[in-house]
Short mmCIF file of C-alpha atoms in Angstrom, two decimals:
data_model
loop_
_atom_site.label_atom_id
_atom_site.label_comp_id
_atom_site.label_asym_id
_atom_site.label_seq_id
_atom_site.Cartn_x
_atom_site.Cartn_y
_atom_site.Cartn_z
CA MET A 1 0.00 0.00 0.00
CA LYS A 2 0.83 3.65 -0.35
CA ILE A 3 -0.14 5.58 2.78
CA THR A 4 -0.15 9.26 3.69
CA VAL A 5 -0.03 10.26 7.36
CA VAL A 6 -1.11 13.87 7.81
CA GLY A 7 0.51 15.42 10.88
CA LEU A 8 3.98 14.30 11.98
CA GLY A 9 3.65 15.12 15.66
CA LYS A 10 4.25 12.93 18.68
CA ILE A 11 1.58 10.46 17.59
CA GLY A 12 1.58 10.90 13.81
CA LEU A 13 5.29 10.36 13.24
CA PRO A 14 5.48 7.08 15.22
CA LEU A 15 2.37 5.92 13.32
CA ALA A 16 4.02 6.71 9.99
CA VAL A 17 7.13 4.81 11.07
CA GLN A 18 5.01 1.86 12.23
CA PHE A 19 3.27 1.67 8.86
CA ALA A 20 6.60 1.84 7.05
CA LYS A 21 8.11 -0.82 9.31
CA SER A 22 5.24 -3.06 8.23
CA GLY A 23 6.55 -2.85 4.67
CA HIS A 24 4.43 -0.12 3.10
CA GLU A 25 5.39 3.09 1.28
CA VAL A 26 4.54 6.03 3.52
CA PHE A 27 4.35 9.77 2.85
CA GLY A 28 4.46 11.92 5.97
CA ALA A 29 2.77 15.29 5.45
CA ASP A 30 3.34 18.22 7.80
CA VAL A 31 3.08 21.99 7.54
CA ASN A 32 6.35 22.50 9.42
CA PRO A 33 9.28 22.43 6.97
CA GLU A 34 11.77 21.89 9.82
CA VAL A 35 9.95 18.69 10.84
CA VAL A 36 9.90 17.54 7.22
CA GLU A 37 13.62 18.20 6.84
CA SER A 38 14.42 16.34 10.06
CA VAL A 39 12.34 13.31 9.10
CA ASN A 40 13.85 13.11 5.62
CA ALA A 41 17.30 13.15 7.24
CA GLY A 42 16.26 10.23 9.46
CA ARG A 43 16.47 12.34 12.63
CA GLU A 44 13.68 12.40 15.21
CA PRO A 45 12.40 15.99 15.51
CA PHE A 46 11.50 15.55 19.18
CA PRO A 47 13.00 13.44 21.98
CA GLY A 48 11.47 10.97 24.39
CA GLU A 49 9.71 8.40 22.19
CA ASP A 50 11.02 4.88 22.79
CA HIS A 51 12.64 3.34 19.66
CA LEU A 52 11.63 6.25 17.38
CA ALA A 53 15.18 7.35 16.53
CA GLU A 54 16.19 3.79 15.67
CA TYR A 55 13.10 2.88 13.66
CA LEU A 56 12.93 6.24 11.85
CA GLY A 57 16.52 5.92 10.67
CA GLU A 58 15.83 2.42 9.37
CA VAL A 59 12.67 3.17 7.36
CA VAL A 60 14.08 6.37 5.84
CA ALA A 61 17.27 4.54 4.82
CA ASP A 62 15.12 1.79 3.26
CA GLY A 63 13.18 4.35 1.23
CA LEU A 64 9.86 3.48 2.91
CA LEU A 65 9.18 6.87 4.49
CA GLN A 66 9.53 10.34 3.02
CA ALA A 67 8.14 13.59 4.38
CA THR A 68 6.61 16.51 2.51
CA THR A 69 4.78 19.79 3.07
CA ASP A 70 2.58 19.09 0.02
CA THR A 71 -0.32 17.16 1.53
CA ALA A 72 -2.54 17.20 -1.56
CA THR A 73 0.13 15.66 -3.80
CA ALA A 74 0.87 12.94 -1.26
CA VAL A 75 -2.83 12.14 -0.92
CA ALA A 76 -3.18 11.87 -4.70
CA LYS A 77 -0.56 9.08 -4.68
CA SER A 78 -2.06 7.16 -1.76
CA ASP A 79 -4.48 4.31 -1.17
CA THR A 80 -5.04 5.30 2.47
CA VAL A 81 -4.81 8.62 4.32
CA VAL A 82 -4.51 8.75 8.11
CA VAL A 83 -5.10 12.10 9.82
CA VAL A 84 -3.47 12.92 13.18
CA VAL A 85 -3.68 16.72 13.28
CA PRO A 86 -4.23 18.47 16.64
CA LEU A 87 -7.68 19.65 17.69
CA PHE A 88 -7.73 22.34 20.36
CA VAL A 89 -10.48 23.15 22.85
CA ASP A 90 -10.91 26.13 25.15
CA GLU A 91 -11.97 26.32 28.80
CA ASP A 92 -15.62 26.63 27.70
CA ALA A 93 -15.43 23.28 25.85
CA VAL A 94 -15.52 24.95 22.42
CA PRO A 95 -13.38 23.07 19.86
CA ASP A 96 -11.09 24.98 17.53
CA PHE A 97 -11.04 23.02 14.26
CA GLY A 98 -8.72 25.46 12.46
CA TRP A 99 -5.75 23.17 11.89
CA MET A 100 -7.95 20.17 11.10
CA ASP A 101 -10.08 22.14 8.65
CA SER A 102 -6.95 23.25 6.82
CA ALA A 103 -5.59 19.70 6.67
CA THR A 104 -8.97 18.37 5.52
CA ASP A 105 -9.07 20.92 2.71
CA ASP A 106 -5.65 19.77 1.54
CA ILE A 107 -6.82 16.16 1.64
CA GLY A 108 -9.97 17.01 -0.31
CA ARG A 109 -7.90 18.65 -3.03
CA GLY A 110 -5.80 15.51 -3.33
CA LEU A 111 -8.56 12.89 -3.54
CA ARG A 112 -8.96 11.16 -6.92
CA ALA A 113 -11.98 9.26 -8.16
CA ASP A 114 -9.87 6.43 -9.54
CA ASN A 115 -8.20 5.75 -6.18
CA SER A 116 -11.23 4.88 -3.98
CA THR A 117 -9.09 6.29 -1.17
CA LEU A 118 -9.68 5.29 2.43
CA VAL A 119 -9.53 8.38 4.70
CA VAL A 120 -9.18 7.70 8.44
CA TYR A 121 -9.28 10.34 11.16
CA GLU A 122 -7.42 9.35 14.32
CA THR A 123 -7.56 12.72 16.12
CA THR A 124 -10.03 12.56 19.01
CA LEU A 125 -13.26 14.29 17.98
CA PRO A 126 -16.67 15.23 19.36
CA VAL A 127 -19.32 12.67 18.47
CA GLY A 128 -20.72 13.28 14.99
CA THR A 129 -17.74 15.23 13.61
CA THR A 130 -16.65 12.61 11.07
CA ARG A 131 -20.10 12.39 9.48
CA GLU A 132 -21.32 15.96 9.90
CA ARG A 133 -18.13 17.97 9.34
CA TRP A 134 -15.50 15.96 7.47
CA LYS A 135 -17.77 14.14 5.01
CA PRO A 136 -19.40 17.26 3.47
CA ARG A 137 -16.12 19.17 3.54
CA LEU A 138 -14.22 16.42 1.72
CA GLU A 139 -17.04 15.94 -0.79
CA GLU A 140 -17.18 19.66 -1.53
CA LEU A 141 -13.41 20.06 -1.97
CA SER A 142 -12.98 16.90 -4.06
CA GLY A 143 -16.24 16.85 -5.98
CA LEU A 144 -16.47 13.15 -5.07
CA ALA A 145 -19.05 11.08 -3.22
CA GLU A 146 -18.20 9.41 0.11
CA GLY A 147 -19.05 5.72 0.10
CA GLN A 148 -18.57 5.57 -3.65
CA ASP A 149 -15.42 7.46 -4.71
CA PHE A 150 -13.74 7.45 -1.29
CA HIS A 151 -14.47 6.00 2.15
CA LEU A 152 -14.41 7.84 5.46
CA VAL A 153 -13.71 6.20 8.83
CA PHE A 154 -12.95 7.23 12.39
CA SER A 155 -10.37 5.24 14.37
CA PRO A 156 -9.13 6.91 17.56
CA GLU A 157 -5.48 6.86 18.57
CA ARG A 158 -5.21 5.15 21.98
CA VAL A 159 -1.52 5.54 22.80
CA LEU A 160 0.61 7.55 25.19
CA THR A 161 3.63 9.54 24.09
CA GLY A 162 6.84 7.85 25.12
CA ARG A 163 5.46 4.37 24.51
CA VAL A 164 3.54 4.59 21.23
CA PHE A 165 5.01 1.48 19.61
CA ALA A 166 4.27 -0.68 22.67
CA ASP A 167 0.72 0.69 23.02
CA LEU A 168 -0.06 0.04 19.35
CA ARG A 169 0.50 -3.64 20.07
CA LYS A 170 -1.26 -3.66 23.41
CA TYR A 171 -4.71 -2.21 22.77
CA PRO A 172 -7.45 -3.14 20.26
CA LYS A 173 -7.71 -0.79 17.27
CA LEU A 174 -11.22 0.63 17.17
CA VAL A 175 -12.78 1.53 13.82
CA GLY A 176 -16.13 2.94 12.80
CA GLY A 177 -17.06 3.83 9.25
CA LEU A 178 -19.87 5.77 7.62
CA THR A 179 -20.63 2.66 5.56
CA PRO A 180 -20.03 -1.07 6.08
CA GLU A 181 -17.67 -0.97 3.10
CA GLY A 182 -15.57 1.75 4.71
CA SER A 183 -15.38 -0.16 7.99
CA ALA A 184 -14.27 -3.31 6.18
CA LEU A 185 -11.56 -1.40 4.33
CA ALA A 186 -10.32 0.12 7.59
CA GLN A 187 -10.26 -3.25 9.30
CA SER A 188 -8.22 -4.72 6.46
CA PHE A 189 -5.87 -1.72 6.46
CA TYR A 190 -5.04 -1.86 10.17
CA GLU A 191 -4.62 -5.62 10.10
CA GLN A 192 -1.85 -5.07 7.54
CA VAL A 193 -0.02 -2.24 9.32
CA LEU A 194 -0.33 -3.21 13.01
CA GLN A 195 0.73 -6.24 14.99
CA PHE A 196 -1.06 -7.15 18.22
CA ASP A 197 -0.02 -8.78 21.49
CA GLU A 198 -2.06 -11.68 22.82
CA ARG A 199 -4.75 -10.46 25.24
CA PRO A 200 -6.46 -13.48 26.84
CA ASP A 201 -8.25 -11.06 29.19
CA LEU A 202 -10.31 -9.71 26.28
CA GLU A 203 -13.36 -11.73 25.30
CA ARG A 204 -13.15 -10.44 21.71
CA GLY A 205 -9.40 -10.91 21.65
CA ASN A 206 -6.88 -8.28 20.64
CA GLY A 207 -6.93 -6.86 17.11
CA VAL A 208 -9.15 -4.56 15.06
CA TRP A 209 -12.63 -4.02 16.47
CA ASP A 210 -15.39 -2.67 14.21
CA LEU A 211 -17.79 -0.67 16.41
CA GLY A 212 -20.38 -0.33 13.65
CA SER A 213 -20.38 3.44 13.19
CA ALA A 214 -18.10 6.44 13.30
CA GLU A 215 -20.18 7.83 16.15
CA ALA A 216 -19.60 4.77 18.33
CA ALA A 217 -15.85 4.93 17.70
CA GLU A 218 -15.81 8.66 18.46
CA MET A 219 -17.68 8.12 21.71
CA ALA A 220 -15.50 5.17 22.76
CA LYS A 221 -12.41 7.40 22.86
CA LEU A 222 -14.22 10.16 24.72
CA ALA A 223 -15.69 7.65 27.16
CA GLU A 224 -12.40 5.98 28.08
CA THR A 225 -10.60 9.27 28.70
CA THR A 226 -13.52 10.99 30.42
CA TYR A 227 -13.82 8.00 32.74
CA ARG A 228 -10.25 8.57 33.88
CA ASP A 229 -10.85 12.26 34.53
CA VAL A 230 -14.00 11.50 36.53
CA ASN A 231 -12.21 8.75 38.43
CA ILE A 232 -9.31 11.05 39.32
CA GLY A 233 -11.75 13.79 40.30
CA LEU A 234 -13.42 11.39 42.71
CA ALA A 235 -10.02 10.32 44.09
CA ASN A 236 -9.07 13.97 44.58
CA GLN A 237 -12.26 14.68 46.48
CA PHE A 238 -11.66 11.60 48.62
CA GLY A 239 -8.13 12.87 49.22
CA VAL A 240 -9.23 16.34 50.34
CA PHE A 241 -11.78 14.86 52.74
CA ALA A 242 -9.35 12.27 54.09
CA ALA A 243 -6.66 14.85 54.78
CA LYS A 244 -9.12 17.03 56.70
CA ASN A 245 -10.04 14.05 58.86
CA GLY A 246 -6.62 12.62 59.58
CA ILE A 247 -6.98 9.69 57.17
CA ASP A 248 -4.42 8.40 54.68
CA VAL A 249 -6.46 8.18 51.48
CA HIS A 250 -3.77 6.08 49.79
CA GLN A 251 -4.37 3.29 52.30
CA VAL A 252 -8.11 3.68 51.76
CA ILE A 253 -7.74 3.39 47.99
CA GLU A 254 -5.45 0.37 48.28
CA ALA A 255 -7.99 -1.30 50.54
CA SER A 256 -10.92 -0.43 48.27
CA ASN A 257 -9.14 -1.71 45.17
CA SER A 258 -8.38 -5.04 46.81
CA GLN A 259 -11.72 -6.32 45.51
CA PRO A 260 -12.44 -6.53 41.78
CA TYR A 261 -15.24 -3.97 41.54
CA SER A 262 -13.25 -0.92 42.66
CA HIS A 263 -10.67 0.78 40.45
CA ILE A 264 -10.08 4.12 42.15
CA HIS A 265 -7.20 6.12 40.70
CA SER A 266 -4.70 8.16 42.72
CA PRO A 267 -5.19 11.78 43.83
CA GLY A 268 -2.58 14.35 42.87
CA ILE A 269 -1.67 17.96 42.28
CA ALA A 270 -2.94 18.11 38.68
CA VAL A 271 -4.26 16.30 35.63
CA GLY A 272 -2.26 17.22 32.55
CA GLY A 273 -1.44 16.14 29.03
CA HIS A 274 -3.17 16.28 25.67
CA CYS A 275 -5.89 13.79 26.62
CA ILE A 276 -7.42 13.65 30.08
CA PRO A 277 -7.93 17.40 30.67
CA VAL A 278 -9.09 17.96 27.09
CA TYR A 279 -11.37 15.16 25.97
CA PRO A 280 -13.96 15.58 28.75
CA ARG A 281 -14.48 19.07 27.32
CA LEU A 282 -15.10 17.55 23.90
CA TYR A 283 -17.65 15.26 25.52
CA LEU A 284 -19.28 18.26 27.21
CA TRP A 285 -19.51 19.91 23.77
CA ASN A 286 -21.90 17.10 22.81
CA ASP A 287 -23.51 16.63 26.23
CA PRO A 288 -23.54 19.94 28.15
CA ASP A 289 -25.89 18.45 30.77
CA ALA A 290 -23.29 15.89 31.90
CA THR A 291 -23.08 17.21 35.47
CA VAL A 292 -20.79 14.41 36.68
CA VAL A 293 -18.24 15.14 33.96
CA ARG A 294 -18.34 18.88 34.57
CA ALA A 295 -17.96 18.52 38.34
CA ALA A 296 -14.97 16.18 37.98
CA ARG A 297 -13.24 18.54 35.55
CA GLN A 298 -13.73 21.40 38.01
CA ALA A 299 -12.48 19.31 40.94
CA ASN A 300 -9.30 18.39 39.07
CA ALA A 301 -8.70 21.95 37.87
CA GLU A 302 -8.79 23.14 41.49
CA MET A 303 -6.05 20.78 42.71
CA PRO A 304 -3.01 23.03 42.02
CA GLU A 305 -4.61 25.82 44.10
CA TYR A 306 -5.42 23.31 46.84
CA THR A 307 -1.86 21.96 46.85
CA VAL A 308 -0.36 25.45 47.09
CA GLY A 309 -2.71 26.00 50.01
CA LEU A 310 -1.17 22.98 51.71
CA ALA A 311 2.27 24.48 51.15
CA GLU A 312 1.11 27.79 52.57
CA ALA A 313 -0.16 26.11 55.73
CA ALA A 314 3.00 24.01 56.09
CA ALA A 315 5.15 27.14 55.75
CA GLY A 316 3.40 28.81 58.67
CA GLY A 317 0.52 30.55 56.95
CA SER A 318 2.23 32.76 54.39
CA LEU A 319 4.37 32.34 51.30
CA ASP A 320 5.00 36.05 50.89
CA GLY A 321 8.67 36.46 49.97
CA ARG A 322 9.42 32.74 50.40
CA ARG A 323 11.57 30.94 47.84
CA VAL A 324 9.45 28.08 46.48
CA VAL A 325 10.68 25.53 43.95
CA VAL A 326 8.21 23.60 41.82
CA LEU A 327 9.71 20.26 40.84
CA GLY A 328 8.51 19.30 37.39
CA ALA A 329 7.43 21.37 34.40
CA ALA A 330 6.26 18.33 32.43
CA TYR A 331 2.75 17.05 32.92
CA ARG A 332 4.03 13.59 33.89
CA GLY A 333 7.30 11.86 34.59
CA ARG A 334 9.80 11.14 31.82
CA VAL A 335 7.81 13.01 29.18
CA LYS A 336 9.14 16.28 27.81
CA GLU A 337 5.74 17.86 27.31
CA THR A 338 3.98 20.69 29.17
CA ALA A 339 0.51 20.38 27.56
CA PHE A 340 -1.99 21.37 30.27
CA SER A 341 0.68 20.68 32.87
CA GLY A 342 -0.15 21.52 36.46
CA VAL A 343 2.98 23.65 36.60
CA PHE A 344 1.16 26.63 35.06
CA ALA A 345 -1.62 26.84 37.65
CA THR A 346 0.81 26.02 40.45
CA VAL A 347 3.20 28.84 39.52
CA GLU A 348 0.26 31.23 39.12
CA ALA A 349 -1.12 30.33 42.57
CA LEU A 350 2.31 30.83 44.13
CA ARG A 351 2.79 34.21 42.45
CA ASP A 352 -0.65 35.26 43.66
CA ARG A 353 0.74 34.71 47.17
CA SER A 354 3.84 36.82 46.39
CA ALA A 355 6.19 33.86 46.58
CA GLU A 356 9.54 33.86 44.78
CA VAL A 357 8.96 30.97 42.36
CA LEU A 358 11.57 28.74 40.75
CA VAL A 359 10.99 25.72 38.50
CA HIS A 360 13.10 22.60 38.03
CA ASP A 361 12.80 19.82 35.50
CA PRO A 362 15.58 17.37 34.53
CA MET A 363 14.23 17.15 30.97
CA TYR A 364 14.42 20.89 30.28
CA SER A 365 17.42 23.19 30.04
CA ASP A 366 17.50 26.44 31.98
CA ASP A 367 16.97 28.39 28.76
CA GLU A 368 13.93 26.28 27.90
CA LEU A 369 12.42 26.93 31.33
CA ARG A 370 13.04 30.65 30.91
CA THR A 371 11.07 30.66 27.64
CA PHE A 372 8.01 29.85 29.75
CA GLY A 373 8.72 32.85 31.97
CA TRP A 374 10.10 30.83 34.88
CA GLU A 375 13.31 31.22 36.83
CA PRO A 376 15.16 27.88 36.74
CA TYR A 377 16.24 26.19 39.95
CA ALA A 378 19.58 24.42 40.40
CA VAL A 379 19.61 21.60 42.95
CA GLY A 380 21.57 22.72 45.97
CA GLN A 381 20.38 26.33 45.96
CA PRO A 382 18.76 27.55 49.20
CA VAL A 383 14.97 27.31 49.18
CA ASP A 384 12.16 27.56 51.73
CA VAL A 385 9.45 25.36 50.22
CA VAL A 386 9.40 22.43 47.77
CA ILE A 387 6.32 21.37 45.76
CA VAL A 388 6.49 18.21 43.61
CA GLN A 389 4.43 18.62 40.43
CA ALA A 390 5.77 15.82 38.16
CA ASP A 391 6.82 12.29 39.11
CA HIS A 392 10.22 12.23 37.43
CA PRO A 393 12.18 9.26 38.82
CA GLU A 394 15.11 11.54 39.67
CA TYR A 395 13.01 13.13 42.41
CA ALA A 396 12.58 9.86 44.28
CA GLN A 397 16.26 9.99 45.23
CA MET A 398 16.20 13.54 46.59
CA SER A 399 16.51 14.48 50.25
CA LYS A 400 16.62 17.45 52.59
CA ALA A 401 20.29 17.92 51.71
CA ASP A 402 19.38 18.79 48.12
CA PHE A 403 17.36 21.82 49.30
CA PRO A 404 19.37 23.82 51.87
CA GLY A 405 17.10 25.71 54.24
CA VAL A 406 13.88 23.90 53.27
CA THR A 407 11.21 23.98 55.96
CA ALA A 408 8.17 22.64 54.12
CA VAL A 409 7.57 20.05 51.38
CA VAL A 410 4.33 19.17 49.62
CA ASP A 411 4.56 16.04 47.49
CA GLY A 412 1.85 16.32 44.88
CA ARG A 413 2.77 13.00 43.26
CA ARG A 414 3.71 10.80 46.23
CA VAL A 415 7.22 10.30 44.82
CA LEU A 416 9.52 11.53 47.62
CA ASP A 417 10.69 9.50 50.62
CA PRO A 418 9.36 11.29 53.72
CA SER A 419 12.14 9.81 55.85
CA ALA A 420 14.67 11.75 53.75
CA PHE A 421 13.15 15.02 54.99
CA GLU A 422 13.60 14.75 58.73
CA ASP A 423 12.47 17.84 60.72
CA VAL A 424 10.75 19.26 57.64
CA ALA A 425 6.98 19.85 57.50
CA PHE A 426 6.12 17.16 54.95
CA SER A 427 2.70 16.77 53.28
CA VAL A 428 1.36 14.44 50.63
CA VAL A 429 -1.79 15.25 48.67
CA GLY A 430 -4.47 13.01 50.16
CA LYS A 431 -2.74 12.43 53.47
CA ALA A 432 -2.90 14.46 56.65
#
């Protein structure tokens, strides 16, 4: 097959490499010429993705992957087009389709009647978007008929950055077409470009699952991510209550999860990343009356402020003029990504209290931290208060000696060893 992947970001590029590794000719289309140049040179344009540098070099050297800024021309040469272009959403749950609309227009201009091209959107979408937005837009731009001249399918990406290749093998690939013919084509396509681990725990087995419609596939992705946000919101509310009442919520959760019907997640300082804070808003776009979803999103958004409040109390009631270091700019450990990271709200809450704020992250240089408007912290500098925002493994080894003068620590990720901070006011989110 000849395949175009539109969008060579942290999901799209590994996908393109995976397809090429499976023996197919892949065109990677991206609007950023620097990304295109890097890919064509066999160099990963961003760090942190397991095996990407190795695999990318191999498929480029073998002539199986080439990148371009000319999406329409690549589409015209392809049997299948896979779209992984970012969709943004604001605090009011209003999606911004700008980048996706532009990419879709380019795809529409490249579709050819003699190709019967399969077009698959993998970007997470509000329910109904594939049928109600992309179908008429592609038909108008191409002058072709969906279901006859080309086929349109939704198949959500279900991977985490840093482990994309492993996750592609681990989880079933969900597909939902606008027609049975489109779904069948998508199932055949993914069976040729993906390989799946054995999953005896799944009644249907691992592989490609046809959900029967694009709408069902769209909702499946929103449901699985919204569930996690709601679960974490519940855990955070349990944690706040437990701390007020002298209870260790982590012991409570461990006890509750010891039977098979409870799967409570862990409380923490923030919910970040491209998925969990964002996709519940896309669900709310479709279902504004979903009070449970809205309440959980609000509960999670309030956690940085709550955690800074813990630090304020531990420091004696005021952070005015105190030197406070936030450990972790990334939204989670070992990922160089700040999308919706809790660091932003945490720094803002500290500045509102007139604290002198510094930020540390082992994955970012001092200059990179300064581009966000933060003063970088060097381990060993005097500091009054420490707040852990990201669970980088490096932090687990730290002790009081790394922070001369520290009097208060709030561990927002339960990563530090409390015994390493003797005579320091030490708090963990969810524990008194």
